[in-house]
Amino acid sequence: MKALKIIIGLLKLIVLVIVLLFAANYFLSDKVNDYTYPIRYKEYVDKYSRQYNVDRALIYAIIKNESDFNPYAESNAQAKGLMQIMDTSYEFAKKSIVLNNDDIFDKKTNIQIGTWLLSHLTQRFGDIRYAVMAYNAGPENVASWINSGYLPQDANYSTWNIPFGETAIYLDKVMKTKEIYHKKLQHN
């Protein structure tokens, strides 16, 4: 009888722990998701998304994967800011758009340049996947890969033979992060 009471008590405790774990997961998952995939600099992302006709989810995915929302990030390759703008991209963008600030680390300026560049690359290649790869590996590399038949447009990108492993990983991460942001932005 005493053993049965102990077993029943343990079963109740196990059920309680399971219920608490599910409740914690339910109530905390949004908080973890907000921390892991934040919506920051919304004013600038919204403005330049509309101005340059670029999906907000793509802009957030690029920022997340390039700098993890660190406006002062600088890579070994000297890419700078939230969207990791190279000096050559900065100079190229300045020929086509009006910038109110010359500081590449300025959040608004960096998002404007990065979003304009995504728009330009999407227009050039006609496919967001190619634009994302060009953002990472450079447009001339992507043009060469397309011409060489490595990237058939009608195929799923996971089947492509992307010559740069880093770019293949980058494309996959950005596309998956973009889907997460699509879901988040539908609820905001």
Tab-separated table of C-alpha atoms in Angstrom:
chain	number	residue	atom	x	y	z
A	1	MET	CA	0.000	0.000	0.000
A	2	LYS	CA	2.812	2.380	0.917
A	3	ALA	CA	4.658	1.550	-2.312
A	4	LEU	CA	1.496	2.245	-4.323
A	5	LYS	CA	1.159	5.694	-2.720
A	6	ILE	CA	4.787	6.460	-3.612
A	7	ILE	CA	4.246	5.335	-7.227
A	8	ILE	CA	1.058	7.419	-7.524
A	9	GLY	CA	2.877	10.407	-6.026
A	10	LEU	CA	5.742	10.006	-8.508
A	11	LEU	CA	3.309	9.698	-11.420
A	12	LYS	CA	1.555	12.892	-10.305
A	13	LEU	CA	4.920	14.625	-10.082
A	14	ILE	CA	5.901	13.423	-13.575
A	15	VAL	CA	2.583	14.618	-15.029
A	16	LEU	CA	3.014	17.981	-13.283
A	17	VAL	CA	6.552	18.370	-14.675
A	18	ILE	CA	5.339	17.509	-18.197
A	19	VAL	CA	2.485	20.026	-17.940
A	20	LEU	CA	4.891	22.698	-16.674
A	21	LEU	CA	7.335	21.999	-19.521
A	22	PHE	CA	4.589	22.325	-22.134
A	23	ALA	CA	3.323	25.520	-20.490
A	24	ALA	CA	6.827	26.999	-20.372
A	25	ASN	CA	7.382	26.094	-24.014
A	26	TYR	CA	4.052	27.651	-24.992
A	27	PHE	CA	4.573	30.900	-23.081
A	28	LEU	CA	8.324	31.308	-23.592
A	29	SER	CA	8.681	30.246	-27.238
A	30	ASP	CA	7.558	33.676	-28.475
A	31	LYS	CA	10.067	35.385	-26.177
A	32	VAL	CA	12.901	33.159	-27.395
A	33	ASN	CA	11.797	33.694	-30.995
A	34	ASP	CA	11.697	37.485	-30.468
A	35	TYR	CA	15.234	37.365	-29.104
A	36	THR	CA	16.587	35.016	-31.777
A	37	TYR	CA	14.802	36.690	-34.704
A	38	PRO	CA	14.251	40.301	-33.646
A	39	ILE	CA	12.373	42.994	-35.545
A	40	ARG	CA	14.665	45.999	-35.200
A	41	TYR	CA	15.122	49.184	-37.238
A	42	LYS	CA	11.542	48.697	-38.471
A	43	GLU	CA	11.186	52.319	-39.589
A	44	TYR	CA	14.168	52.017	-41.959
A	45	VAL	CA	13.371	48.500	-43.139
A	46	ASP	CA	9.772	49.480	-43.916
A	47	LYS	CA	10.807	52.686	-45.695
A	48	TYR	CA	13.451	51.144	-47.946
A	49	SER	CA	11.466	47.964	-48.503
A	50	ARG	CA	8.740	50.101	-50.075
A	51	GLN	CA	11.128	52.469	-51.845
A	52	TYR	CA	13.182	49.720	-53.511
A	53	ASN	CA	10.466	47.033	-53.711
A	54	VAL	CA	12.307	44.457	-51.593
A	55	ASP	CA	10.544	41.999	-49.286
A	56	ARG	CA	10.957	43.064	-45.638
A	57	ALA	CA	11.511	39.442	-44.635
A	58	LEU	CA	14.488	39.276	-47.007
A	59	ILE	CA	15.993	42.461	-45.561
A	60	TYR	CA	15.671	41.110	-42.012
A	61	ALA	CA	17.111	37.746	-43.110
A	62	ILE	CA	20.147	39.455	-44.643
A	63	ILE	CA	20.695	41.596	-41.533
A	64	LYS	CA	20.315	38.555	-39.254
A	65	ASN	CA	22.793	36.464	-41.244
A	66	GLU	CA	25.271	39.230	-42.056
A	67	SER	CA	25.647	41.004	-38.704
A	68	ASP	CA	23.131	39.495	-36.271
A	69	PHE	CA	21.788	43.059	-35.894
A	70	ASN	CA	25.146	44.538	-34.815
A	71	PRO	CA	25.351	47.959	-36.514
A	72	TYR	CA	29.103	48.138	-35.866
A	73	ALA	CA	29.979	44.701	-37.238
A	74	GLU	CA	33.009	44.559	-39.508
A	75	SER	CA	34.129	41.399	-41.269
A	76	ASN	CA	37.643	40.242	-42.099
A	77	ALA	CA	36.841	41.245	-45.698
A	78	GLN	CA	36.067	44.796	-44.454
A	79	ALA	CA	32.291	44.523	-44.973
A	80	LYS	CA	30.622	46.958	-42.612
A	81	GLY	CA	27.473	47.518	-40.604
A	82	LEU	CA	24.123	45.793	-40.323
A	83	MET	CA	24.001	44.585	-43.927
A	84	GLN	CA	27.794	44.178	-44.252
A	85	ILE	CA	28.375	46.658	-47.057
A	86	MET	CA	31.708	46.490	-48.881
A	87	ASP	CA	33.410	49.777	-49.803
A	88	THR	CA	33.039	48.918	-53.505
A	89	SER	CA	29.286	48.376	-53.057
A	90	TYR	CA	29.057	51.636	-51.136
A	91	GLU	CA	30.780	53.554	-53.950
A	92	PHE	CA	28.609	51.807	-56.552
A	93	ALA	CA	25.416	52.673	-54.666
A	94	LYS	CA	26.432	56.328	-54.227
A	95	LYS	CA	26.352	56.726	-58.024
A	96	SER	CA	22.666	55.736	-58.137
A	97	ILE	CA	21.048	56.839	-54.887
A	98	VAL	CA	21.033	59.928	-52.706
A	99	LEU	CA	22.429	59.289	-49.245
A	100	ASN	CA	21.737	61.681	-46.384
A	101	ASN	CA	24.718	60.389	-44.441
A	102	ASP	CA	28.155	59.185	-45.565
A	103	ASP	CA	28.690	57.010	-42.472
A	104	ILE	CA	28.464	53.401	-43.643
A	105	PHE	CA	27.898	52.311	-40.024
A	106	ASP	CA	24.831	54.556	-39.723
A	107	LYS	CA	21.858	52.186	-39.421
A	108	LYS	CA	19.614	54.088	-41.820
A	109	THR	CA	22.353	54.540	-44.429
A	110	ASN	CA	23.484	50.926	-44.203
A	111	ILE	CA	19.946	49.578	-44.579
A	112	GLN	CA	19.300	51.950	-47.483
A	113	ILE	CA	22.421	50.809	-49.355
A	114	GLY	CA	21.886	47.113	-48.620
A	115	THR	CA	18.237	47.242	-49.662
A	116	TRP	CA	19.038	49.176	-52.834
A	117	LEU	CA	21.741	46.617	-53.635
A	118	LEU	CA	19.290	43.724	-53.147
A	119	SER	CA	16.835	45.490	-55.447
A	120	HIS	CA	19.524	46.093	-58.058
A	121	LEU	CA	20.697	42.460	-57.929
A	122	THR	CA	17.129	41.137	-58.110
A	123	GLN	CA	16.451	43.296	-61.163
A	124	ARG	CA	19.696	42.186	-62.770
A	125	PHE	CA	19.192	38.455	-62.221
A	126	GLY	CA	15.396	38.233	-62.069
A	127	ASP	CA	15.506	35.745	-59.191
A	128	ILE	CA	15.830	36.458	-55.470
A	129	ARG	CA	17.972	33.348	-54.997
A	130	TYR	CA	20.516	34.628	-57.520
A	131	ALA	CA	20.399	38.066	-55.883
A	132	VAL	CA	21.156	36.565	-52.457
A	133	MET	CA	24.105	34.612	-53.870
A	134	ALA	CA	25.374	37.737	-55.656
A	135	TYR	CA	25.080	39.680	-52.389
A	136	ASN	CA	27.463	37.126	-50.864
A	137	ALA	CA	29.768	36.052	-53.705
A	138	GLY	CA	29.550	39.004	-56.076
A	139	PRO	CA	27.435	39.453	-59.190
A	140	GLU	CA	30.148	38.463	-61.657
A	141	ASN	CA	30.592	35.073	-59.988
A	142	VAL	CA	26.847	34.417	-60.091
A	143	ALA	CA	26.627	35.491	-63.746
A	144	SER	CA	29.454	33.073	-64.545
A	145	TRP	CA	27.735	30.225	-62.658
A	146	ILE	CA	24.471	30.844	-64.495
A	147	ASN	CA	26.242	30.880	-67.866
A	148	SER	CA	28.073	27.662	-66.964
A	149	GLY	CA	24.802	25.877	-66.143
A	150	TYR	CA	25.489	25.449	-62.413
A	151	LEU	CA	22.233	27.173	-61.416
A	152	PRO	CA	19.228	26.031	-63.462
A	153	GLN	CA	16.461	28.514	-62.640
A	154	ASP	CA	13.671	25.945	-62.651
A	155	ALA	CA	15.413	23.733	-60.073
A	156	ASN	CA	15.306	23.901	-56.291
A	157	TYR	CA	18.404	25.738	-55.072
A	158	SER	CA	19.338	22.797	-52.846
A	159	THR	CA	20.160	20.833	-56.026
A	160	TRP	CA	22.382	23.533	-57.502
A	161	ASN	CA	26.102	22.945	-57.876
A	162	ILE	CA	27.228	26.244	-56.323
A	163	PRO	CA	31.027	26.448	-56.696
A	164	PHE	CA	31.551	28.353	-53.413
A	165	GLY	CA	30.555	26.250	-50.399
A	166	GLU	CA	30.228	29.368	-48.251
A	167	THR	CA	27.723	30.821	-50.719
A	168	ALA	CA	25.671	27.606	-50.796
A	169	ILE	CA	25.442	27.656	-46.988
A	170	TYR	CA	24.687	31.392	-46.991
A	171	LEU	CA	21.860	31.015	-49.521
A	172	ASP	CA	20.272	28.213	-47.511
A	173	LYS	CA	20.512	30.167	-44.238
A	174	VAL	CA	19.095	33.347	-45.739
A	175	MET	CA	16.189	31.563	-47.435
A	176	LYS	CA	15.283	29.700	-44.231
A	177	THR	CA	15.607	32.859	-42.127
A	178	LYS	CA	13.457	34.719	-44.671
A	179	GLU	CA	10.663	32.182	-44.137
A	180	ILE	CA	10.873	32.642	-40.361
A	181	TYR	CA	10.601	36.408	-40.782
A	182	HIS	CA	7.669	36.007	-43.179
A	183	LYS	CA	5.775	34.210	-40.407
A	184	LYS	CA	6.810	36.766	-37.771
A	185	LEU	CA	5.843	39.732	-39.919
A	186	GLN	CA	2.394	38.286	-40.595
A	187	HIS	CA	1.695	38.527	-36.862
A	188	ASN	CA	3.124	42.052	-36.401
